Tab-separated table of C-alpha atoms and ligand atoms in Angstrom:
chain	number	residue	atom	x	y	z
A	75	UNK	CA	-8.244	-13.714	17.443
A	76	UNK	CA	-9.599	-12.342	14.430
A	77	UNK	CA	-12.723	-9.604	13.969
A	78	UNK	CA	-12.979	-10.250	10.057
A	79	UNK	CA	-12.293	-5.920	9.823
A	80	UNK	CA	-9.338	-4.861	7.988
A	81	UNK	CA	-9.451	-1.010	8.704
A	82	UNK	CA	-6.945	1.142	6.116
A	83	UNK	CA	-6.173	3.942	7.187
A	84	UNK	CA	-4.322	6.437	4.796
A	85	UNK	CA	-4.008	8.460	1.411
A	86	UNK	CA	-6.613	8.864	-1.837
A	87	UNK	CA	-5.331	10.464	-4.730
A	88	UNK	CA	-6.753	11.688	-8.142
A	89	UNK	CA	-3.948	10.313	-10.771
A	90	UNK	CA	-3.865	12.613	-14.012
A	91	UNK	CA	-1.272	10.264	-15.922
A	92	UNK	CA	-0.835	11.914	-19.472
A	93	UNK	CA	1.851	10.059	-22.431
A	94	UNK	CA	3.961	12.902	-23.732
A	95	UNK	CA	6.974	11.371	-26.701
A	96	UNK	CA	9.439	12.601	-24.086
A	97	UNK	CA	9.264	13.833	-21.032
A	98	UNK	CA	9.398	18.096	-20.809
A	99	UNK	CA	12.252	20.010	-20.636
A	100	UNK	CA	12.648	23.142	-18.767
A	101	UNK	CA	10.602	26.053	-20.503
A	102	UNK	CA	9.299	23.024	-23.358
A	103	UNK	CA	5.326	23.247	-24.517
A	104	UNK	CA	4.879	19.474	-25.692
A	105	UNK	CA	1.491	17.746	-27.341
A	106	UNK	CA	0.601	15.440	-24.937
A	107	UNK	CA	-1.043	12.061	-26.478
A	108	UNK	CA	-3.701	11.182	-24.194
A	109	UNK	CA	-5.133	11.859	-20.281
A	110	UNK	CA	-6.611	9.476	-18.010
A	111	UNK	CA	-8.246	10.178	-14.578
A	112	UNK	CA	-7.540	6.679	-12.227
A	113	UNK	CA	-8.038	6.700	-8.684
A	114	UNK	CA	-5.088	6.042	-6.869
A	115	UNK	CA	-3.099	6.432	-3.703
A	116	UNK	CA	-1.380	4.166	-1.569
A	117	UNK	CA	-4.492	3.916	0.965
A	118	UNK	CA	-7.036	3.414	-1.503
A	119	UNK	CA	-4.949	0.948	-3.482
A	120	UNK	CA	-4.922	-1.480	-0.632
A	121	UNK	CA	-8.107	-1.176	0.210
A	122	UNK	CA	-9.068	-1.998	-3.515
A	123	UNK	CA	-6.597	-4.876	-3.419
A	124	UNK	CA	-7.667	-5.821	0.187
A	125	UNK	CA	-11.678	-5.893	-0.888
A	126	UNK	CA	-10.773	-7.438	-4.161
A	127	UNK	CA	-9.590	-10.697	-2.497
A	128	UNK	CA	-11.119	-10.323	0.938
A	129	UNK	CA	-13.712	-13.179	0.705
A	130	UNK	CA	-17.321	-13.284	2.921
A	131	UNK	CA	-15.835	-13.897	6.103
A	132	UNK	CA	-13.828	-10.083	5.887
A	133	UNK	CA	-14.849	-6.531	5.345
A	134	UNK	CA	-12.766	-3.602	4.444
A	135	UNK	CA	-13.283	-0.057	5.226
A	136	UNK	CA	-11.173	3.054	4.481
A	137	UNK	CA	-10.763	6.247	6.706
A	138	UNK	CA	-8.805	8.995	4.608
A	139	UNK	CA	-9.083	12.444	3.750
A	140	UNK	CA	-10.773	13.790	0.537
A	141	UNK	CA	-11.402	17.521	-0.567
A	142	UNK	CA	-14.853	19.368	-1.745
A	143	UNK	CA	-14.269	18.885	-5.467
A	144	UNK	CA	-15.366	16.675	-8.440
A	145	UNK	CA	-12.617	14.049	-7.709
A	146	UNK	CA	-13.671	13.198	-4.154
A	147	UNK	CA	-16.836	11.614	-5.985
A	148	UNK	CA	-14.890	9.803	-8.318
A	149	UNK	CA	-12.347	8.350	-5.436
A	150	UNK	CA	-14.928	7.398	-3.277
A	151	UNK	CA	-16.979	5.667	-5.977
A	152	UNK	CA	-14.510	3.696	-7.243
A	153	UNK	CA	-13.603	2.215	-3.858
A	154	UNK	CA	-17.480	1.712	-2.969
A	155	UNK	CA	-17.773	-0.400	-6.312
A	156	UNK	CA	-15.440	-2.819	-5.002
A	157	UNK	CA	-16.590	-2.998	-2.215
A	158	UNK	CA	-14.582	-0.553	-0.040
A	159	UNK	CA	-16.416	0.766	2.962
A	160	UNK	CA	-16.454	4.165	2.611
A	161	UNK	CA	-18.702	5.535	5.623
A	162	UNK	CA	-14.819	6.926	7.399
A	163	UNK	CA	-13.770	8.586	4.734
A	164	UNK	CA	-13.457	12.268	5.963
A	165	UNK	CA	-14.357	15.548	3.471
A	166	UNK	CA	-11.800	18.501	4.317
A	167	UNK	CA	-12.102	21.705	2.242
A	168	UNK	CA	-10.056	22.011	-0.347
A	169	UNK	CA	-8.868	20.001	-3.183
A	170	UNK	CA	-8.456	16.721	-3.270
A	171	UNK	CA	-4.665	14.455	-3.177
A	172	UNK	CA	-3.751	15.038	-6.853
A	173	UNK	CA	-0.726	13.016	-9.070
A	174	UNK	CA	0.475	14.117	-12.238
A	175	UNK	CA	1.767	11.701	-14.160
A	176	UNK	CA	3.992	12.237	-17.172
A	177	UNK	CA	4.670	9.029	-19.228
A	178	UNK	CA	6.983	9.195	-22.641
A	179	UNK	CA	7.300	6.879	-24.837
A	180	UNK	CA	9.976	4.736	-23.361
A	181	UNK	CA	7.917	3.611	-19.980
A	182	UNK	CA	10.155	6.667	-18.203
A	183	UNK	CA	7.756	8.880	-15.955
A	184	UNK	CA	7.853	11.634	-14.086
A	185	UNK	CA	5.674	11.950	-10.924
A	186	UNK	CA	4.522	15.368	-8.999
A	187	UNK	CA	2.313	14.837	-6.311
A	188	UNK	CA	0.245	17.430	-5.006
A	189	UNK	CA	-1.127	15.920	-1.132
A	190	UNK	CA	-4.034	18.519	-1.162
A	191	UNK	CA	-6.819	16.833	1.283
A	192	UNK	CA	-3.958	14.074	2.143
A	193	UNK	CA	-2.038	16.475	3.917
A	194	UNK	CA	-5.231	18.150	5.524
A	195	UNK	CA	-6.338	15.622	8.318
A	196	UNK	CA	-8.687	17.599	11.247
A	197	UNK	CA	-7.419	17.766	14.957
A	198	UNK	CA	-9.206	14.415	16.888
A	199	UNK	CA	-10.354	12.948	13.859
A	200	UNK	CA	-8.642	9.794	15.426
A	201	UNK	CA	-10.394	9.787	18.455
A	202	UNK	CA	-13.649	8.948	16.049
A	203	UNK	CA	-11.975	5.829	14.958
A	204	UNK	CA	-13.451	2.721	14.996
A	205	UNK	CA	-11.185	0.213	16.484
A	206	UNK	CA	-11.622	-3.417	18.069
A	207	UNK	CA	-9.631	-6.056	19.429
A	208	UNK	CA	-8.333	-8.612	16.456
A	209	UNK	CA	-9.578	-5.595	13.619
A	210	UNK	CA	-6.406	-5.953	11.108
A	211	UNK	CA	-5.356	-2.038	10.681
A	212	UNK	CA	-3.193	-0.900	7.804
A	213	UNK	CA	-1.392	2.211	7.362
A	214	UNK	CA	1.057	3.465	5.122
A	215	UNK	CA	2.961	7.273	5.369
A	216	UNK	CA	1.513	9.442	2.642
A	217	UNK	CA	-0.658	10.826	5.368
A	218	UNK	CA	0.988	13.506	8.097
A	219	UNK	CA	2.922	11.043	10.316
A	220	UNK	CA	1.753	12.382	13.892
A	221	UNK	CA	-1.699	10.874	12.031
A	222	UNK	CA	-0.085	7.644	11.535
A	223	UNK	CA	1.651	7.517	15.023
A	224	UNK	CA	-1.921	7.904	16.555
A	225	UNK	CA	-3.415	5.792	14.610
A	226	UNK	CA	-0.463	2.962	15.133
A	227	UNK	CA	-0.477	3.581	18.990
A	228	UNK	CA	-4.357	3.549	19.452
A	229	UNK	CA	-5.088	0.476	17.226
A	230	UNK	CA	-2.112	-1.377	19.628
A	231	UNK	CA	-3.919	-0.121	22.463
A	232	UNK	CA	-7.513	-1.590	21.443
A	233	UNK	CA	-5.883	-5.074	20.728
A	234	UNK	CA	-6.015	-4.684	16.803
A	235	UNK	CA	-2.930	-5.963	14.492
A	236	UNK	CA	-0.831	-3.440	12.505
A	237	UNK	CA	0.654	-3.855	9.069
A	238	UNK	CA	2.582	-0.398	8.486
A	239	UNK	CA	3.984	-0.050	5.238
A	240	UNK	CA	6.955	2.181	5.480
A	241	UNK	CA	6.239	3.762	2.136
A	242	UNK	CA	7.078	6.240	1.188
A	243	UNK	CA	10.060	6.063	3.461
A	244	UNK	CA	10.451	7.601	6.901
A	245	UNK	CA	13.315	6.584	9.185
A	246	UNK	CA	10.783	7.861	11.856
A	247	UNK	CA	9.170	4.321	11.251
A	248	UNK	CA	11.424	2.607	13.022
A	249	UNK	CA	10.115	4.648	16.392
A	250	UNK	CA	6.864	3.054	16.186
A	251	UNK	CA	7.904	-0.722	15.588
A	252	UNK	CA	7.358	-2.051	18.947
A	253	UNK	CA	3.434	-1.239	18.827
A	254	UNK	CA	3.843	-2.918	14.743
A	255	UNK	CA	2.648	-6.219	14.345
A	256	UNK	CA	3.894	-6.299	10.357
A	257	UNK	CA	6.344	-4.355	8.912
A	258	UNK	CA	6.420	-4.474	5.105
A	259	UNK	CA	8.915	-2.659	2.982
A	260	UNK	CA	10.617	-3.182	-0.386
A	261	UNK	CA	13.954	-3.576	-0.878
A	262	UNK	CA	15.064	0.360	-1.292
A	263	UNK	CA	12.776	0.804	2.449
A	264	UNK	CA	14.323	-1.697	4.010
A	265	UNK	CA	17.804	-0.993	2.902
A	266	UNK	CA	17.108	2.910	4.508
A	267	UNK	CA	15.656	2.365	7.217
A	268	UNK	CA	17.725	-0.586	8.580
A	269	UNK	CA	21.018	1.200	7.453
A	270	UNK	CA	21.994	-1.886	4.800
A	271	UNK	CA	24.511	-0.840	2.425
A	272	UNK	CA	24.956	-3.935	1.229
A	273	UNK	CA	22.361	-6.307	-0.930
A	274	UNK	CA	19.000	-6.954	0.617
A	275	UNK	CA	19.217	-11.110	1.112
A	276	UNK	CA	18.388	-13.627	3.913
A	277	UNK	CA	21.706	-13.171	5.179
A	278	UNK	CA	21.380	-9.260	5.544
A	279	UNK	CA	18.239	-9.497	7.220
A	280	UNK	CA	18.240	-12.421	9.163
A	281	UNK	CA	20.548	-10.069	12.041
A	282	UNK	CA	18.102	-7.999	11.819
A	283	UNK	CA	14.692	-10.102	11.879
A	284	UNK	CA	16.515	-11.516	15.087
A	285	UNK	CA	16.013	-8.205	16.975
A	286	UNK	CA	12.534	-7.279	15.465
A	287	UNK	CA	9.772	-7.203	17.815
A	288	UNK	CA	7.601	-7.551	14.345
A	289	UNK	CA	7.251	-9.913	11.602
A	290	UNK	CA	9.478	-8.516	8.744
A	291	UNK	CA	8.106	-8.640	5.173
A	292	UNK	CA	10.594	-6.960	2.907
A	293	UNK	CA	9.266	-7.417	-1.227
A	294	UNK	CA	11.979	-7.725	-3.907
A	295	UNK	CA	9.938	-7.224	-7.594
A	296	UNK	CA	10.225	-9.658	-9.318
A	297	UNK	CA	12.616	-11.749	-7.238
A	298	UNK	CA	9.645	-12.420	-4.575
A	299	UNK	CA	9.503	-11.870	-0.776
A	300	UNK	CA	11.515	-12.295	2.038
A	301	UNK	CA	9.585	-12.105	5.154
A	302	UNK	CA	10.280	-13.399	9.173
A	303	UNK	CA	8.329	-13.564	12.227
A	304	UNK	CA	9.804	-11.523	15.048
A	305	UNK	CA	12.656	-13.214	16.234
A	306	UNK	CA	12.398	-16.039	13.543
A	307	UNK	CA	14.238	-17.253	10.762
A	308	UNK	CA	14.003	-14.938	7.616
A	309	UNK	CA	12.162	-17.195	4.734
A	310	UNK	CA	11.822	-16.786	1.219
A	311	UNK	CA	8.712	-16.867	-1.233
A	312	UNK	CA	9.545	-16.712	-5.133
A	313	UNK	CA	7.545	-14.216	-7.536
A	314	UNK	CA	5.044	-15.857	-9.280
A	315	UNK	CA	5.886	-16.106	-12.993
A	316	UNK	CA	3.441	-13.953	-14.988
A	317	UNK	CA	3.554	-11.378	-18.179
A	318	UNK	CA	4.655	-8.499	-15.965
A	319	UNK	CA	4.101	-4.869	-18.373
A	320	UNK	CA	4.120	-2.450	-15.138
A	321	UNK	CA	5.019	-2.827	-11.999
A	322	UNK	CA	3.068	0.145	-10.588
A	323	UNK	CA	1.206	-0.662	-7.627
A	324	UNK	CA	2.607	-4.021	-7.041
A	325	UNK	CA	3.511	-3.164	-3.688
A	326	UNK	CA	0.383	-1.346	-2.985
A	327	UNK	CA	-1.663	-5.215	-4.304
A	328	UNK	CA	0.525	-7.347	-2.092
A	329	UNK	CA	-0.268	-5.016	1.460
A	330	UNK	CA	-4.075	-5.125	0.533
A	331	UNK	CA	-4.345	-8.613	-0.124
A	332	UNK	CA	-1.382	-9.876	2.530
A	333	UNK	CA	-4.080	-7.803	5.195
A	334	UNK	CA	-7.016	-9.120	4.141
A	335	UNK	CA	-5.575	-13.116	4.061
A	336	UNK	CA	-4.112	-12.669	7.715
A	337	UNK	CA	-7.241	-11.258	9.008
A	338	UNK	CA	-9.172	-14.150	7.124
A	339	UNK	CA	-6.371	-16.703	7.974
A	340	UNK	CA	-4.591	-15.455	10.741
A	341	UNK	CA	-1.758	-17.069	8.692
A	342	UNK	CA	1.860	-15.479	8.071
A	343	UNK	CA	2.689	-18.130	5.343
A	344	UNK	CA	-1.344	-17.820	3.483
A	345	UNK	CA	-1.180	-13.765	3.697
A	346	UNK	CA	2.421	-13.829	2.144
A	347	UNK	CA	0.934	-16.153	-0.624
A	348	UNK	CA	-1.873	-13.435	-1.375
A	349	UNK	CA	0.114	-11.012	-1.645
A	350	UNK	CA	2.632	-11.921	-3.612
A	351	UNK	CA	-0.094	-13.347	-5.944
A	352	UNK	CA	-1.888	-9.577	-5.814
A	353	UNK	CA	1.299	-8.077	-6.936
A	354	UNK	CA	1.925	-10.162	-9.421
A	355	UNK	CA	-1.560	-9.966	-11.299
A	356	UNK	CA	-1.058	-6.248	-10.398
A	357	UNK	CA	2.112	-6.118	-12.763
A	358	UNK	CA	-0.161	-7.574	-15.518
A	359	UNK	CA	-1.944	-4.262	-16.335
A	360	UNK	CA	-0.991	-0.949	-16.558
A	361	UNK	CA	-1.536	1.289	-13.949
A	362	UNK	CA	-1.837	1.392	-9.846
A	363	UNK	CA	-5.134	-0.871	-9.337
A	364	UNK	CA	-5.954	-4.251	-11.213
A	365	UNK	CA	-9.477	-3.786	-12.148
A	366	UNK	CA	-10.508	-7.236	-11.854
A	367	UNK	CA	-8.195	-8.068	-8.801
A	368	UNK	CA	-10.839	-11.326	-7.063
A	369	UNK	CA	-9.939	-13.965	-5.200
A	370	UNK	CA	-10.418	-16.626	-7.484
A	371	UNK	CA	-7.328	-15.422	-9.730
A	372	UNK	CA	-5.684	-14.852	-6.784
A	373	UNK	CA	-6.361	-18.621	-5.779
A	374	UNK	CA	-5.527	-19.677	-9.050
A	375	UNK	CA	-2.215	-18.357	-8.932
A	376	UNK	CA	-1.091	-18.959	-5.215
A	377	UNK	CA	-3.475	-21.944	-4.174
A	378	UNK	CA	-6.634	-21.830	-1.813
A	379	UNK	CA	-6.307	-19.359	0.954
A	380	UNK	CA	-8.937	-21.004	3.118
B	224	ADP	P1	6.935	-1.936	-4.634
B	224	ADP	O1	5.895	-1.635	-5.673
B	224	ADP	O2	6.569	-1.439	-3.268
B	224	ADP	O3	8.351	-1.602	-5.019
B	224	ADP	P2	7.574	-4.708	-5.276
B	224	ADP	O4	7.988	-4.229	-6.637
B	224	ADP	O5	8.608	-5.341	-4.419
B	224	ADP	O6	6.865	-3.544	-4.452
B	224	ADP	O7	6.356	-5.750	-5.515
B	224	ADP	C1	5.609	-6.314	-4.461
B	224	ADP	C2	5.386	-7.792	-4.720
B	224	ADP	O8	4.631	-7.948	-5.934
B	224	ADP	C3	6.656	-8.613	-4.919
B	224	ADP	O9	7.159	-9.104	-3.691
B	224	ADP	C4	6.178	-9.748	-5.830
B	224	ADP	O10	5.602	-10.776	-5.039
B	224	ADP	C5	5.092	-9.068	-6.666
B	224	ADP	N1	5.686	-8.604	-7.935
B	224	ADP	C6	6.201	-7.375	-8.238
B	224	ADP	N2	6.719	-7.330	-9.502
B	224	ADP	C7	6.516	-8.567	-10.013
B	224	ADP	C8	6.814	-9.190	-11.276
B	224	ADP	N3	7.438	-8.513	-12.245
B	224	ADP	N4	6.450	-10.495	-11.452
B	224	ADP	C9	5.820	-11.197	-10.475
B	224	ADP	N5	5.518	-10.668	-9.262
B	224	ADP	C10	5.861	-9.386	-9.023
């Protein structure tokens, strides 16, 4: 059963991403070349991927955590122009989640995140939530994980479906998996918290797909996706071939849009196509969110997703 909701539920952030000719060292005053302001985060990156490809028949709304300052407008209007529902999102005072960004010349970058509002959620704010039976919720953990837990346990508990995205990684993750419906990782997740040391393949994860009580997604770049429902037999989805130039965000694109397919579709094999077809328009630009992710280039890259 599907609602047609796909209800994120995690971090915004301001990115400040500034190209420097190298990156500093210790004590070093350096010219920087240029400063952007993007909205980013992992929350409001899949809901920007998730309304980009999300069709009539779905709606997307975002509950997360902004501060009192200039940026909160920005986040929130970006997400609102694509059609993000922002109503949930929650002001806390304070500023808001903040990245720095430091890019040199060679593509290397150096990241300090600051969570500000991110890492500010009120007491019972959960309790406020929204949630019906067949809503598709998605959470990821940049966002205090007793928030996540809650918000994991209660969507289970009101009949919705759960993608979590174990990202950034949290072995605590694999506490919540039997009230997951989706778990999607990439490779460097899934070797952690499933204790691989070996490579990430079909073979590796087919023992452990066999145990899941959740369908396993795990996403490999450029190699593609290998994903199984619980219990099932681990199968494989190539990348599609495009002009990748950054890879930032892929991950972020292929949640978003594998969320909103499934709650269109209902569809394991369709939501897998989305996403893999979000990340990989994702890789074409530079930078977290694809400004012009829709569905049509996503259907012209992966096929109609019905
Ligand atoms: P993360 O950003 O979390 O590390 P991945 O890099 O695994 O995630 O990317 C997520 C998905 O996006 C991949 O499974 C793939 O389908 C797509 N993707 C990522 N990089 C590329 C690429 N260079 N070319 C084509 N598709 C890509």
């Amino acid at each position: 059963m599907t609602s047609g909701r796909v209800l994120v539920v995690g971090s915004v952030n301001l990115d400040l991403l500034y190209r420097v000719p190298h990156l500093p060292r210790p004590g070093e005053t350096l010219l920087g070349a240029s400063l952007e302001r993007l909205s980013g985060g992992k929350g409001g990156n899949q809901a920007h991927a998730a309304a980009g490809i999300a069709g009539a028949a779905v709606t997307v709304a975002l509950v997360a955590c902004v501060g009192d300052d200039d940026a909160a407008t920005m986040l929130r209007a970006d997400l609102a122009r694509v059609g993000v529902d922002v109503a949930g999102m929650i002001t806390v005072p304070g500023p808001s989640g903040t990245a720095l960004i430091a890019v040199d010349e060679r593509g290397e970058n150096t990241i300090v995140v600051i969570p500000g509002a991110n890492a500010a959620w009120p007491d019972g704010v959960m309790t406020r939530l929204d949630l019906r039976a067949g809503d598709v919720v998605v959470v990821q953990l940049e966002i205090p994980f007793p928030i996540v837990e809650d918000v994991v346990r209660r969507a289970a508990a009101a009949g919705a479906r759960v993608v979590l995205n174990a990202a950034p990684l949290d072995r605590r993750a694999a506490d919540l998996l039997d009230a997951v419906d989706v778990i999607v990782v990439n490779e460097v997740e899934a070797a952690e918290l499933f204790g691989l040391d070996g490579d990430v393949d079909a073979e590796a994860l087919t023992a452990i797909a066999t145990e899941l009580p959740a369908t396993l997604v795990v996403t490999l770049g450029a190699r593609g996706v290998l994903y199984a429902p619980p219990g099932g037999r681990v199968q494989s989805r190539p990348a599609y071939a495009v002009d990748a130039i950054d890879t930032v965000g892929a991950g972020d694109a292929f949640v978003g849009a594998f969320a909103a397919a499934w709650a269109a579709s209902g569809s394991l094999e369709t939501a897998v196509r989305a996403g893999s077809a979000a990340g990989a328009l994702t890789a074409t630009v530079a930078g977290a969110r694809h400004p012009r992710l829709a569905r049509a280039a996503v259907e012209a890259l992966c096929g109609p997703l019905g």
